[in-house]
PDB file of C-alpha atoms in Angstrom:
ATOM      1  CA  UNK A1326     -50.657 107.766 -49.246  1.00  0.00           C
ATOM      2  CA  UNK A1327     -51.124 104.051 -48.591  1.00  0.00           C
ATOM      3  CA  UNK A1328     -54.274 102.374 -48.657  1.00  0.00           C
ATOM      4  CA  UNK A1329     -54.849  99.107 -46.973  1.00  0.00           C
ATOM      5  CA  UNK A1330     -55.229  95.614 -48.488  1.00  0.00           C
ATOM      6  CA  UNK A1331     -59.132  95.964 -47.343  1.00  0.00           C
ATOM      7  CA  UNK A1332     -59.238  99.377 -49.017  1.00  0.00           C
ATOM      8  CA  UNK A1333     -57.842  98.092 -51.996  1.00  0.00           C
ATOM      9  CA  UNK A1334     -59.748  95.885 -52.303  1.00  0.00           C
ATOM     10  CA  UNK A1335     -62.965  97.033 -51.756  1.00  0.00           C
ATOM     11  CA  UNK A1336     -61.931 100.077 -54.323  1.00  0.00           C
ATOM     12  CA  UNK A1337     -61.703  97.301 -56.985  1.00  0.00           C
ATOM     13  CA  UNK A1338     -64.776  95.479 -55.888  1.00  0.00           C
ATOM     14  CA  UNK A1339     -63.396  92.146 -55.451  1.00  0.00           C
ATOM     15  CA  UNK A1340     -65.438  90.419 -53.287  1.00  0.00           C
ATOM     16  CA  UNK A1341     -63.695  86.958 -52.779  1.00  0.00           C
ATOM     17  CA  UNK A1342     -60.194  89.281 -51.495  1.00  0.00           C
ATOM     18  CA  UNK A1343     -62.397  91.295 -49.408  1.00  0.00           C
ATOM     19  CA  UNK A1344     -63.945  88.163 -47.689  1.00  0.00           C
ATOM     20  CA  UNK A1345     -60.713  86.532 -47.582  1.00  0.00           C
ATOM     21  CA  UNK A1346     -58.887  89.507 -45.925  1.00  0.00           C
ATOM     22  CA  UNK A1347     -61.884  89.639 -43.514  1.00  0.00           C
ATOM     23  CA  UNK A1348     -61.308  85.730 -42.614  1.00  0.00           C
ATOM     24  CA  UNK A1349     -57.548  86.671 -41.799  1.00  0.00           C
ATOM     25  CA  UNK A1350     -58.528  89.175 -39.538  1.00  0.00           C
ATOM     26  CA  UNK A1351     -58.953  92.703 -41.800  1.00  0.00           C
ATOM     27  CA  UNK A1352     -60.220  95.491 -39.642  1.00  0.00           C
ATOM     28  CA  UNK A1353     -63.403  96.512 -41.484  1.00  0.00           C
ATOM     29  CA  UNK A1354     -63.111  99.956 -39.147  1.00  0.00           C
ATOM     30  CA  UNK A1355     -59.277 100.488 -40.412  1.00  0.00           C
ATOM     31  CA  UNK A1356     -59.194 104.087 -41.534  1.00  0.00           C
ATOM     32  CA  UNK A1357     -56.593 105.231 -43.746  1.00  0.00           C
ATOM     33  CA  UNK A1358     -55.992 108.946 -44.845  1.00  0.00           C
ATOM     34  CA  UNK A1359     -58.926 108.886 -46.852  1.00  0.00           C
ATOM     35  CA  UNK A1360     -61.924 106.931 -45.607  1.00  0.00           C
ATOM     36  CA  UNK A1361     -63.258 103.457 -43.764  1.00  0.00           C
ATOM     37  CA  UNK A1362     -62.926 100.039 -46.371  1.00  0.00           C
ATOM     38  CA  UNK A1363     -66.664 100.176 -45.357  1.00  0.00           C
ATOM     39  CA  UNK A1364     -67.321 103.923 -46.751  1.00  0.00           C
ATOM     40  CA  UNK A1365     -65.035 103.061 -49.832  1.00  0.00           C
ATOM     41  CA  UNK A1366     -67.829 100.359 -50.690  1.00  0.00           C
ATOM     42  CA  UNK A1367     -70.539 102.878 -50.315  1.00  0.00           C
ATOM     43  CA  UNK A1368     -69.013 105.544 -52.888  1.00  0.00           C
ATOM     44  CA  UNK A1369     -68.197 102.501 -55.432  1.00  0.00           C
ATOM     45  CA  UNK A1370     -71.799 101.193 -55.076  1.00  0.00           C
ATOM     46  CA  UNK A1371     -70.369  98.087 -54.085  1.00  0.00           C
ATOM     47  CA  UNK A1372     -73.760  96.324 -52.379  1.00  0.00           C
ATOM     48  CA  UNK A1373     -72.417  92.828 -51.739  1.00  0.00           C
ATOM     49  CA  UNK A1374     -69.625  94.437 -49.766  1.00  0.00           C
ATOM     50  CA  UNK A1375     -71.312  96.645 -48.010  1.00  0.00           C
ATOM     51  CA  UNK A1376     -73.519  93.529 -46.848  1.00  0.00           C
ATOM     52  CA  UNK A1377     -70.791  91.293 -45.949  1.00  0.00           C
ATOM     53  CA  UNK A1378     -69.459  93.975 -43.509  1.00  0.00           C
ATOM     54  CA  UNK A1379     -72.681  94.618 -41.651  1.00  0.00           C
ATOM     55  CA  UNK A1380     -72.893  90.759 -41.272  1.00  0.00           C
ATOM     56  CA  UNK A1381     -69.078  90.798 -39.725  1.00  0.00           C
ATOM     57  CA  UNK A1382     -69.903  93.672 -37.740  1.00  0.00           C
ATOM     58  CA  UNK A1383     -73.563  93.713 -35.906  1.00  0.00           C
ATOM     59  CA  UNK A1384     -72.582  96.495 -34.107  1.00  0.00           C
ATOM     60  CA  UNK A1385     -72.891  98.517 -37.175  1.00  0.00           C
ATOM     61  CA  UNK A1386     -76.299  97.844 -37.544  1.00  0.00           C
ATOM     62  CA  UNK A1387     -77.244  99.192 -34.438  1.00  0.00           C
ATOM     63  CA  UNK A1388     -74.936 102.395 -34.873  1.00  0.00           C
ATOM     64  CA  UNK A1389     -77.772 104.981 -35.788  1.00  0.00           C
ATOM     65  CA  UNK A1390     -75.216 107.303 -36.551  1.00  0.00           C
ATOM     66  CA  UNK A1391     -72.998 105.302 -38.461  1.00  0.00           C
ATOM     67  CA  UNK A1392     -76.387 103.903 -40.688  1.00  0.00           C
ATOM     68  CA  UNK A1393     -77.419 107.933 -41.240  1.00  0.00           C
ATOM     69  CA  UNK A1394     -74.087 108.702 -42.455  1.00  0.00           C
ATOM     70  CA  UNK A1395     -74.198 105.551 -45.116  1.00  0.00           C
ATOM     71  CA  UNK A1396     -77.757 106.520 -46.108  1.00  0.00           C
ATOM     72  CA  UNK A1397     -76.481 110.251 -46.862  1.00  0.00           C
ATOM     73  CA  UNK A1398     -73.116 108.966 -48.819  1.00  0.00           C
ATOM     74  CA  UNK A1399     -75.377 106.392 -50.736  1.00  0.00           C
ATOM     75  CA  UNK A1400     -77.931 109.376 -51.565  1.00  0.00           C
ATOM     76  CA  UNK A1401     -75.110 111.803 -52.259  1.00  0.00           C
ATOM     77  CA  UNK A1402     -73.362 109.621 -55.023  1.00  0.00           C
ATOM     78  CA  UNK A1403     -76.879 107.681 -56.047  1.00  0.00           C
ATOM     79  CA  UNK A1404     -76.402 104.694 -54.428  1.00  0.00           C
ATOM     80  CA  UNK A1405     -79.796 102.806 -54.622  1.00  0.00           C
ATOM     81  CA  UNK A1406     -78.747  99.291 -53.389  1.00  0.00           C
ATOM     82  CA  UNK A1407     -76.859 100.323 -50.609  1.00  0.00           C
ATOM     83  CA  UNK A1408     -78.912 103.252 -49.385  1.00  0.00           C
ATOM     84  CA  UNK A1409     -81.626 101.046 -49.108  1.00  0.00           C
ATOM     85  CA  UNK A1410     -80.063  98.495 -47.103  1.00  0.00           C
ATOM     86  CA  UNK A1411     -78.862 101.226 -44.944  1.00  0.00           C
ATOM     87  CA  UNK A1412     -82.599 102.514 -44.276  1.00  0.00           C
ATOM     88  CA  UNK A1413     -83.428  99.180 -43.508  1.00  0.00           C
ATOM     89  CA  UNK A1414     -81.225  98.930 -40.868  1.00  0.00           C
ATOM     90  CA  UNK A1415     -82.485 101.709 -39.751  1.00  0.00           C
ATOM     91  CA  UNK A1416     -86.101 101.396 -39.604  1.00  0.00           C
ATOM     92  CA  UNK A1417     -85.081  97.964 -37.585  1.00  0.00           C
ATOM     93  CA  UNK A1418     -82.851  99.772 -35.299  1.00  0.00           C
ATOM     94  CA  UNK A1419     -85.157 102.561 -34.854  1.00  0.00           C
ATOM     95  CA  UNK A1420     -88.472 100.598 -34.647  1.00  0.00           C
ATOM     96  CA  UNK A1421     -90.138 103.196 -37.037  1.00  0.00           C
ATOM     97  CA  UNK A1422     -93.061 102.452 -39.263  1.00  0.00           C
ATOM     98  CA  UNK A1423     -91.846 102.648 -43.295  1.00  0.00           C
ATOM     99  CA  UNK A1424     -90.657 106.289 -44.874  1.00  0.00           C
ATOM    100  CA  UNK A1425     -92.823 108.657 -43.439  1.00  0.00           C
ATOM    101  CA  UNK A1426     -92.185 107.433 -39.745  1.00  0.00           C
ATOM    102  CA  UNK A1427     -88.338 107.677 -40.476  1.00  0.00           C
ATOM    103  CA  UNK A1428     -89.068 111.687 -42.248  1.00  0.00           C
ATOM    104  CA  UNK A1429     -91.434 112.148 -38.744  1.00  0.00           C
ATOM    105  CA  UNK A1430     -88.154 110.953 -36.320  1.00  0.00           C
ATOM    106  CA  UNK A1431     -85.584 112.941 -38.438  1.00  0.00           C
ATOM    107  CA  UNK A1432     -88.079 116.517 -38.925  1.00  0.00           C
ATOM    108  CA  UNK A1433     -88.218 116.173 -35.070  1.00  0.00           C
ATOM    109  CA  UNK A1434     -84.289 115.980 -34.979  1.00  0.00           C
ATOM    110  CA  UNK A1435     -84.437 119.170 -37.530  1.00  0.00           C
ATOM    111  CA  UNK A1436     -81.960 116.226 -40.028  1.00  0.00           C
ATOM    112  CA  UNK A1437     -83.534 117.665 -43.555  1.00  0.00           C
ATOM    113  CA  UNK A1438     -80.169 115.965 -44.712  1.00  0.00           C
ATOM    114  CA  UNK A1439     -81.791 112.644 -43.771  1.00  0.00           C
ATOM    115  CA  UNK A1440     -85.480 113.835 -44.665  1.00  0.00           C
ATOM    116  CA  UNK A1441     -83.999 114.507 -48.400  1.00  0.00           C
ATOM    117  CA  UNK A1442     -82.096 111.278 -48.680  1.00  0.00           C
ATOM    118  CA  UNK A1443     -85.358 109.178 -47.926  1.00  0.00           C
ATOM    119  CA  UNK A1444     -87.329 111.232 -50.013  1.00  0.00           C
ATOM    120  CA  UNK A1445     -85.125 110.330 -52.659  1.00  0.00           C
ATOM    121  CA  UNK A1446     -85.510 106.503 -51.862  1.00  0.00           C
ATOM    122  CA  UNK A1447     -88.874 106.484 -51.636  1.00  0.00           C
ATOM    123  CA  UNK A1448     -90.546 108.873 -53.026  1.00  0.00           C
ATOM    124  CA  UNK A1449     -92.969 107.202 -54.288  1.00  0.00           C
ATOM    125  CA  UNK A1450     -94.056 105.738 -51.091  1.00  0.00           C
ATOM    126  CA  UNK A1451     -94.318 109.006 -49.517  1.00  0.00           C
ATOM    127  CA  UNK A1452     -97.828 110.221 -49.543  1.00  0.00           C
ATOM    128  CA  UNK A1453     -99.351 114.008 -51.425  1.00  0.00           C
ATOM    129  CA  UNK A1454    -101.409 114.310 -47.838  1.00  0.00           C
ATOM    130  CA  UNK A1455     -98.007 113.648 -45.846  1.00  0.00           C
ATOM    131  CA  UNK A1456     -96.218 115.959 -47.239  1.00  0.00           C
ATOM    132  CA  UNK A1457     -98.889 118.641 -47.410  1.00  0.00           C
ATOM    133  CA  UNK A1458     -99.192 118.133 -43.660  1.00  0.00           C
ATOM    134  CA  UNK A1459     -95.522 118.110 -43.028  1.00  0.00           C
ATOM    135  CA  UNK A1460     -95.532 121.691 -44.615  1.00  0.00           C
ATOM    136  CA  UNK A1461     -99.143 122.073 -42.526  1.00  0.00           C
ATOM    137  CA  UNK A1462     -96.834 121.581 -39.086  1.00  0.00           C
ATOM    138  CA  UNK A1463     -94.065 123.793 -40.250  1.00  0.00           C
ATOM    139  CA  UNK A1464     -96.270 126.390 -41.010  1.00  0.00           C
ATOM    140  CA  UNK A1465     -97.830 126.245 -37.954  1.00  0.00           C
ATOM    141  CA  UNK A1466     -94.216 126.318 -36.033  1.00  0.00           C
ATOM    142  CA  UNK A1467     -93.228 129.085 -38.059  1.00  0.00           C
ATOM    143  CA  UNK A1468     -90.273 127.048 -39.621  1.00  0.00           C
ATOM    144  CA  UNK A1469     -89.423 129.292 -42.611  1.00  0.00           C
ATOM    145  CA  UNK A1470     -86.730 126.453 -43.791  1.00  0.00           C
ATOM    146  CA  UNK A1471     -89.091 123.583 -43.029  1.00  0.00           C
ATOM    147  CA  UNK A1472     -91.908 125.582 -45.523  1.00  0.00           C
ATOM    148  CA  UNK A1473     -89.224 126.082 -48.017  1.00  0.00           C
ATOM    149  CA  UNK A1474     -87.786 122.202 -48.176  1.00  0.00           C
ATOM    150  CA  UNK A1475     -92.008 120.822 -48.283  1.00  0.00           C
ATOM    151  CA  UNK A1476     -92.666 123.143 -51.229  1.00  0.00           C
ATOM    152  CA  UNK A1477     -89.307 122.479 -53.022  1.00  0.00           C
ATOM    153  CA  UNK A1478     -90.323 118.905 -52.420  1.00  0.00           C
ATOM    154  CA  UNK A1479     -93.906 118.765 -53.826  1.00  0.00           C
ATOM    155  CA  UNK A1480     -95.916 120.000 -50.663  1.00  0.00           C
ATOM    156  CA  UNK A1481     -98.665 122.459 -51.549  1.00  0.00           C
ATOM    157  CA  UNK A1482    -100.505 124.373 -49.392  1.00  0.00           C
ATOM    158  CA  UNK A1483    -103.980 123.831 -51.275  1.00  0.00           C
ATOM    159  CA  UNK A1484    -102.795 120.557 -50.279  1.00  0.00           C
ATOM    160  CA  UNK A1485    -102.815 122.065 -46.830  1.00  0.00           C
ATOM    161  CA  UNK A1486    -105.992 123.589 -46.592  1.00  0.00           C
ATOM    162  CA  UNK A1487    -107.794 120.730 -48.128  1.00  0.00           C
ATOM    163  CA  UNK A1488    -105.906 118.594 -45.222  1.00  0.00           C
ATOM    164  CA  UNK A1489    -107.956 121.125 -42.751  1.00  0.00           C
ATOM    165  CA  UNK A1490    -110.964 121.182 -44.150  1.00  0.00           C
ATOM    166  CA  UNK A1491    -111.536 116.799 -44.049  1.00  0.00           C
ATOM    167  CA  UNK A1492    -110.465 117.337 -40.797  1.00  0.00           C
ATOM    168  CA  UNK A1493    -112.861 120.085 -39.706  1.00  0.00           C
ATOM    169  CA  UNK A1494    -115.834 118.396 -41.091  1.00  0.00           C
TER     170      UNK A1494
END
């Protein structure tokens, strides 16, 4: 199959060719039989890349679609750097408060894909008491899969009675 000289490359991370090919007119959308030059830079962790297409392009950082299916790729092949420069598109373009307003927006969309990547970015910044009340809400909506993916994912539901109890008192 042929690849294009943006593909190429952005498969051998050189930055300078990419930039140049980019100056001379490269179509950072160009889709070959395999994937986008842009995708190719998320599954070879290329960061820098990835950022010098989102500045060509500012559409893409408006493209909520486009930004959930970077996070996801990033997550899937453990991306850090450009996952996280993909949620922070996305918190801009959504106008969402942090982690746990971007998990709120996606549970409501039923997207545990999206849930799970951000969980893995942040986990840290996602709150015992928010998770024990995002298992709370399920429960309460019987959503068997929603109860499943909080416990897998550190919910408890001591967690969730103690959540009722403050709030009763």
């Amino acid at each position: 199959h042929i690849q294009s000289p943006l593909l190429c490359a952005v498969l051998v991370k050189n930055t300078p060719l990419v930039t140049l090919l980019l100056d001379f007119g490269a179509d950072i959308e160009g889709e070959d039989s395999r994937h986008t030059p842009l995708f190719g830079a998320i599954q070879e962790g290329s960061e820098s890349i990835v950022k010098i297409f989102l500045e060509r392009n500012s559409a893409m950082k408006k493209d909520t679609d486009l930004l959930f299916r970077m996070l996801h790729a990033a997550a899937q092949k453990k991306r850090r750097g450009v996952a996280l420069l993909a949620f922070g598109h996305l918190i801009e373009a959504l106008q969402v408060d942090g982690p746990e307003g971007l998990i709120r927006l996606r549970i409501q969309q039923n997207d545990l894909a999206s849930v799970r990547a951000v969980l893995w970015l942040h986990k840290s910044e996602v709150s015992q008491s928010f998770k024990n009340q995002m298992l709370a809400d399920a429960l309460a909506n019987n959503n068997e899969k929603g109860v499943s993916f909080w416990k897998r994912h550190g919910a408890a539901e001591s967690g969730v009675m103690e959540n009722e109890s403050t709030v009763t008192e």
